Short mmCIF file of C-alpha atoms and ligand atoms in Angstrom, two decimals:
data_model
loop_
_atom_site.label_atom_id
_atom_site.label_comp_id
_atom_site.label_asym_id
_atom_site.label_seq_id
_atom_site.Cartn_x
_atom_site.Cartn_y
_atom_site.Cartn_z
CA MET A 1 -0.16 -0.26 0.15
CA THR A 2 1.69 3.33 -1.06
CA PRO A 3 1.94 5.43 1.96
CA LEU A 4 -0.43 8.53 2.35
CA PHE A 5 1.14 11.65 3.81
CA ILE A 6 -1.26 14.51 3.96
CA ILE A 7 -0.42 17.91 4.94
CA MET A 8 -3.08 20.74 6.24
CA LEU A 9 -2.38 24.30 5.07
CA GLY A 10 -4.19 27.21 6.12
CA ALA A 11 -3.33 30.66 8.51
CA PRO A 12 -3.38 30.21 12.36
CA GLY A 13 -6.66 29.71 13.17
CA ALA A 14 -7.93 28.01 9.59
CA GLY A 15 -9.23 24.58 10.94
CA LYS A 16 -6.15 22.54 10.97
CA GLY A 17 -6.20 21.07 13.83
CA THR A 18 -9.86 20.50 14.08
CA GLN A 19 -9.86 19.20 10.37
CA ALA A 20 -6.86 16.83 10.82
CA ARG A 21 -8.41 15.33 13.87
CA LEU A 22 -11.78 14.08 11.73
CA LEU A 23 -9.39 13.04 8.51
CA SER A 24 -7.12 10.96 11.42
CA GLU A 25 -10.03 9.36 13.08
CA THR A 26 -11.92 8.49 9.15
CA LEU A 27 -8.26 7.54 7.73
CA GLY A 28 -7.04 5.52 10.58
CA LEU A 29 -3.60 7.68 10.34
CA PRO A 30 -1.86 9.44 13.20
CA GLN A 31 -1.92 13.15 14.00
CA ILE A 32 0.98 14.88 13.55
CA SER A 33 1.02 18.50 14.98
CA SER A 34 4.22 20.43 15.58
CA GLY A 35 2.45 22.72 17.86
CA ASP A 36 0.79 20.42 19.97
CA ILE A 37 4.24 18.73 20.32
CA PHE A 38 6.09 21.68 21.37
CA ARG A 39 3.21 22.75 24.01
CA GLU A 40 3.55 19.25 25.09
CA ASN A 41 7.44 19.96 25.69
CA LEU A 42 6.60 22.89 27.75
CA LYS A 43 4.23 21.02 29.58
CA ASN A 44 6.65 18.53 31.09
CA GLN A 45 9.42 21.76 31.06
CA THR A 46 12.07 20.16 28.62
CA PRO A 47 14.38 21.27 27.15
CA LEU A 48 12.92 21.60 23.52
CA GLY A 49 9.63 23.30 25.29
CA LEU A 50 11.38 26.08 27.05
CA LEU A 51 13.02 27.11 23.95
CA ALA A 52 9.98 27.12 21.35
CA LYS A 53 8.73 29.01 24.33
CA THR A 54 10.53 32.10 23.32
CA TYR A 55 9.47 32.22 19.92
CA MET A 56 5.58 30.71 20.51
CA ASP A 57 4.81 33.36 22.81
CA SER A 58 5.49 36.15 20.00
CA GLY A 59 3.88 34.20 17.86
CA ALA A 60 7.22 33.85 15.14
CA LEU A 61 8.63 30.63 14.35
CA VAL A 62 10.91 28.52 15.95
CA PRO A 63 14.46 27.67 14.20
CA ASP A 64 14.13 24.67 10.89
CA ASP A 65 16.42 22.50 12.56
CA VAL A 66 14.97 22.34 15.59
CA THR A 67 11.48 21.74 13.72
CA ILE A 68 12.45 19.78 11.23
CA ASN A 69 14.41 17.46 13.74
CA MET A 70 11.41 16.87 15.99
CA VAL A 71 8.99 16.25 13.41
CA MET A 72 11.65 13.98 11.46
CA ASP A 73 12.08 11.87 14.91
CA ARG A 74 7.86 11.61 15.18
CA LEU A 75 7.41 10.85 11.78
CA SER A 76 10.52 7.64 11.99
CA ARG A 77 7.70 5.89 14.27
CA PRO A 78 6.50 2.42 13.71
CA ASP A 79 2.68 4.26 13.34
CA CYS A 80 3.77 6.37 10.17
CA ALA A 81 4.64 3.19 8.32
CA ASN A 82 1.25 4.12 6.36
CA GLY A 83 1.58 7.81 6.20
CA ALA A 84 0.13 10.53 8.65
CA ILE A 85 -1.96 13.61 8.79
CA LEU A 86 0.90 16.59 9.27
CA ASP A 87 -0.82 19.90 10.90
CA GLY A 88 1.29 23.09 11.45
CA PHE A 89 4.06 21.03 9.46
CA PRO A 90 5.99 22.43 7.03
CA ARG A 91 5.54 26.15 7.77
CA THR A 92 8.66 26.88 5.45
CA LEU A 93 10.26 26.21 2.19
CA ALA A 94 13.21 24.86 4.06
CA GLN A 95 11.12 22.70 6.03
CA ALA A 96 8.93 21.91 2.86
CA ASP A 97 12.66 20.80 1.57
CA ALA A 98 13.19 18.72 4.57
CA LEU A 99 10.36 16.39 4.36
CA ASP A 100 10.55 15.42 0.42
CA LYS A 101 13.88 14.45 0.74
CA ALA A 102 13.12 12.50 4.28
CA LEU A 103 9.99 10.81 2.36
CA ALA A 104 11.99 10.36 -0.75
CA THR A 105 14.50 8.02 1.40
CA VAL A 106 11.57 5.53 2.09
CA GLY A 107 10.24 5.73 -1.87
CA ALA A 108 7.12 7.77 -0.51
CA GLN A 109 6.12 11.00 -1.31
CA VAL A 110 3.32 13.96 -0.19
CA SER A 111 0.14 12.86 -1.34
CA LYS A 112 -2.13 15.74 -0.81
CA VAL A 113 -2.31 19.37 0.52
CA PRO A 114 -5.49 20.48 1.84
CA LEU A 115 -5.59 24.58 1.99
CA LEU A 116 -7.95 25.36 4.08
CA GLU A 117 -8.86 29.51 2.69
CA VAL A 118 -10.45 31.20 5.49
CA SER A 119 -10.64 35.15 5.66
CA ASP A 120 -8.09 37.04 8.28
CA GLU A 121 -11.16 38.71 9.84
CA ALA A 122 -12.91 34.97 10.60
CA VAL A 123 -9.35 33.79 12.18
CA ILE A 124 -8.92 36.05 14.46
CA ASN A 125 -12.88 35.82 15.69
CA ARG A 126 -11.91 31.99 15.97
CA LEU A 127 -9.01 32.48 18.04
CA ALA A 128 -10.29 34.97 20.44
CA GLY A 129 -12.97 32.50 21.16
CA ARG A 130 -10.87 28.85 21.15
CA ARG A 131 -10.46 27.02 24.27
CA VAL A 132 -8.43 23.53 24.43
CA CYS A 133 -8.74 20.94 27.01
CA ARG A 134 -6.19 20.73 29.13
CA ASN A 135 -6.18 16.89 29.33
CA CYS A 136 -7.22 15.71 26.11
CA GLN A 137 -6.69 19.15 23.82
CA ALA A 138 -9.85 18.35 22.41
CA MET A 139 -10.96 22.09 20.89
CA TYR A 140 -14.05 24.03 21.19
CA GLN A 141 -14.89 27.95 20.10
CA LEU A 142 -17.35 29.48 22.45
CA GLU A 143 -19.43 30.92 19.47
CA PHE A 144 -19.68 27.70 16.90
CA ASN A 145 -18.89 24.74 18.98
CA PRO A 146 -19.29 25.96 22.82
CA PRO A 147 -18.67 23.29 25.71
CA GLN A 148 -21.77 22.02 27.22
CA VAL A 149 -20.60 22.75 30.37
CA ALA A 150 -19.04 26.38 30.67
CA GLY A 151 -15.14 26.14 31.35
CA LYS A 152 -15.15 21.65 31.17
CA CYS A 153 -14.14 19.68 28.54
CA ASP A 154 -17.41 17.53 26.98
CA LYS A 155 -15.05 14.53 26.52
CA CYS A 156 -13.36 14.04 29.21
CA GLY A 157 -14.55 16.93 31.74
CA GLY A 158 -10.98 18.32 31.66
CA GLU A 159 -10.43 21.68 32.33
CA LEU A 160 -10.52 24.30 28.95
CA TYR A 161 -7.61 26.84 28.62
CA ARG A 162 -6.94 30.05 26.26
CA ARG A 163 -3.95 29.50 24.39
CA ALA A 164 -1.42 32.30 25.35
CA ASP A 165 -0.51 32.81 21.96
CA ASP A 166 -4.14 33.56 20.84
CA GLU A 167 -4.05 36.96 22.54
CA SER A 168 -5.02 39.40 19.91
CA ASP A 169 -1.43 41.09 19.35
CA THR A 170 -0.25 37.77 19.26
CA VAL A 171 -2.76 36.26 16.77
CA ARG A 172 -1.60 39.63 14.44
CA ASN A 173 1.95 38.48 14.56
CA ARG A 174 0.88 34.86 13.77
CA LEU A 175 -1.00 35.86 10.58
CA PHE A 176 2.01 38.47 9.90
CA VAL A 177 4.47 35.44 10.07
CA TYR A 178 1.68 32.80 8.18
CA TYR A 179 1.72 35.77 5.05
CA LYS A 180 5.65 36.35 4.85
CA GLN A 181 6.90 32.20 5.99
CA THR A 182 4.40 29.96 5.38
CA ALA A 183 2.17 31.50 2.17
CA PRO A 184 4.86 30.67 -0.16
CA LEU A 185 4.20 26.90 0.47
CA VAL A 186 0.76 27.45 -1.17
CA GLY A 187 2.98 27.74 -4.60
CA TYR A 188 5.11 25.27 -3.93
CA TYR A 189 2.79 22.54 -3.63
CA PHE A 190 0.56 24.04 -6.90
CA ALA A 191 3.49 23.73 -8.79
CA HIS A 192 4.05 20.02 -7.50
CA GLY A 193 0.14 19.12 -8.77
CA VAL A 194 -1.02 18.01 -4.87
CA LEU A 195 -2.72 20.97 -3.39
CA LEU A 196 -6.41 21.10 -3.00
CA SER A 197 -8.20 24.33 -2.35
CA LEU A 198 -10.79 24.54 0.12
CA ASN A 199 -13.20 27.11 1.49
CA GLY A 200 -12.57 26.43 5.45
CA ALA A 201 -15.47 29.18 6.15
CA ARG A 202 -18.17 26.92 6.45
CA ALA A 203 -19.48 24.79 9.19
CA ILE A 204 -16.88 22.27 10.49
CA GLU A 205 -18.95 19.23 9.33
CA ALA A 206 -19.22 20.68 5.92
CA VAL A 207 -15.73 21.46 5.63
CA GLN A 208 -14.94 17.96 6.38
CA ALA A 209 -17.13 16.42 3.99
CA ASP A 210 -15.71 18.30 1.25
CA LEU A 211 -12.01 17.80 2.49
CA LEU A 212 -13.03 13.91 2.18
CA ALA A 213 -14.60 14.21 -1.14
CA ALA A 214 -11.44 16.18 -2.84
CA LEU A 215 -9.13 13.72 -1.51
CA LYS A 216 -11.62 10.82 -2.99
CA ALA A 217 -11.63 12.51 -6.39
CA ALA A 218 -8.11 13.68 -6.47
P1 AP5 B 1 0.22 25.92 16.09
O1 AP5 B 1 -0.19 25.15 17.18
O2 AP5 B 1 0.55 24.85 14.75
O3 AP5 B 1 -0.70 27.18 15.42
P2 AP5 B 1 -0.96 27.22 14.12
O4 AP5 B 1 -0.83 27.03 12.92
O5 AP5 B 1 -1.02 29.02 14.67
O6 AP5 B 1 -2.76 26.79 14.29
P3 AP5 B 1 -3.59 26.97 15.23
O7 AP5 B 1 -3.69 25.80 15.92
O8 AP5 B 1 -3.98 28.35 16.25
O9 AP5 B 1 -5.26 26.82 14.01
P4 AP5 B 1 -5.82 25.46 13.48
O10 AP5 B 1 -5.80 26.01 11.59
O11 AP5 B 1 -5.21 24.40 13.85
O12 AP5 B 1 -7.14 25.86 13.56
P5 AP5 B 1 -8.23 25.20 14.90
O13 AP5 B 1 -8.61 23.94 14.12
O14 AP5 B 1 -7.00 25.02 16.40
O15 AP5 B 1 1.84 26.64 16.41
C1 AP5 B 1 1.77 27.12 17.75
C2 AP5 B 1 3.14 27.93 17.58
O16 AP5 B 1 3.71 26.86 17.68
C3 AP5 B 1 3.51 28.55 15.88
O17 AP5 B 1 3.32 29.72 16.21
C4 AP5 B 1 5.06 28.74 16.27
O18 AP5 B 1 5.62 29.62 17.41
C5 AP5 B 1 4.91 27.25 16.70
N1 AP5 B 1 5.13 25.68 15.70
C6 AP5 B 1 4.69 25.01 15.09
N2 AP5 B 1 4.75 24.76 14.33
C7 AP5 B 1 5.93 25.12 13.42
C8 AP5 B 1 6.55 24.71 12.36
N3 AP5 B 1 6.76 23.82 11.58
N4 AP5 B 1 7.59 25.47 12.39
C9 AP5 B 1 8.40 26.80 12.85
N5 AP5 B 1 7.09 26.56 14.52
C10 AP5 B 1 6.21 26.19 14.70
O19 AP5 B 1 -9.13 26.00 14.66
C11 AP5 B 1 -9.40 27.76 15.63
C12 AP5 B 1 -10.51 27.29 15.77
O20 AP5 B 1 -11.36 27.38 15.63
C13 AP5 B 1 -10.96 26.18 17.40
O21 AP5 B 1 -11.65 27.02 18.11
C14 AP5 B 1 -11.85 25.79 16.70
O22 AP5 B 1 -13.01 24.62 17.10
C15 AP5 B 1 -12.49 26.80 15.43
N6 AP5 B 1 -13.10 26.02 14.50
C16 AP5 B 1 -12.16 25.22 13.73
N7 AP5 B 1 -12.89 25.04 12.09
C17 AP5 B 1 -14.13 26.29 12.28
C18 AP5 B 1 -15.18 26.29 11.41
N8 AP5 B 1 -15.07 25.67 10.36
N9 AP5 B 1 -16.11 26.78 11.69
C19 AP5 B 1 -15.65 27.84 13.11
N10 AP5 B 1 -15.14 27.51 13.72
C20 AP5 B 1 -14.02 26.47 13.86
#
């Protein structure tokens, strides 16, 4: 079976994590979120987590060498043998190039790159109301996808928190960084014939249905 490596692309708050998690359940492939790995390291106060924090707090990208090593290590684990859904990586042309080279060594390649298109205003609004479960990382949005009991996760009862980098000035800087360093990947993957542009401004379930249909048709 050809391994399936899918990269979720889009601005901060476009819904990459939300869609990757659903797709991971449907396809039975691991979801690999570079942001979640950094946050897990920070929770455990590892040197990697403490280093990443100095960049994440301002919305800047963690340096390529650190990020590439971390994600390659994760991709080398046995659960990625049939592929993976990458969420938040790659985010620079150097990271995309490193990924292509690493996959080529095992006879694999990037399969498809869904791009979630959402306006800047919509992502700013979404991130202002995002809440995440401290325990299971389930995601909520106070307006569009609120928890049943305020401050508590529907799935595990864990405490919901607001990410430090969802503060509005940091969100604006994350958007700036996205346009400067990550948006060039749209052209890169278009040129490779693997880009799938999707309207990410619809309801979560509608975007997921569009995503599955686009992957099937491709
Ligand atoms: P990371 O955690 O990857 O953050 P991000 O890319 O900014 O993406 P987000 O998690 O904010 O948004 P998302 O697109 O996943 O949307 P979500 O599904 O959560 O990275 C954080 C930091 O880590 C970076 O700033 C950087 O410092 C560092 N980092 C990570 N990867 C790196 C890399 N490769 N290189 C260097 N540094 C790296 O949804 C957002 C909200 O909207 C949620 O509340 C959700 O419930 C809601 N929502 C989702 N879909 C919809 C919808 N259709 N309608 C309404 N609401 C929706």
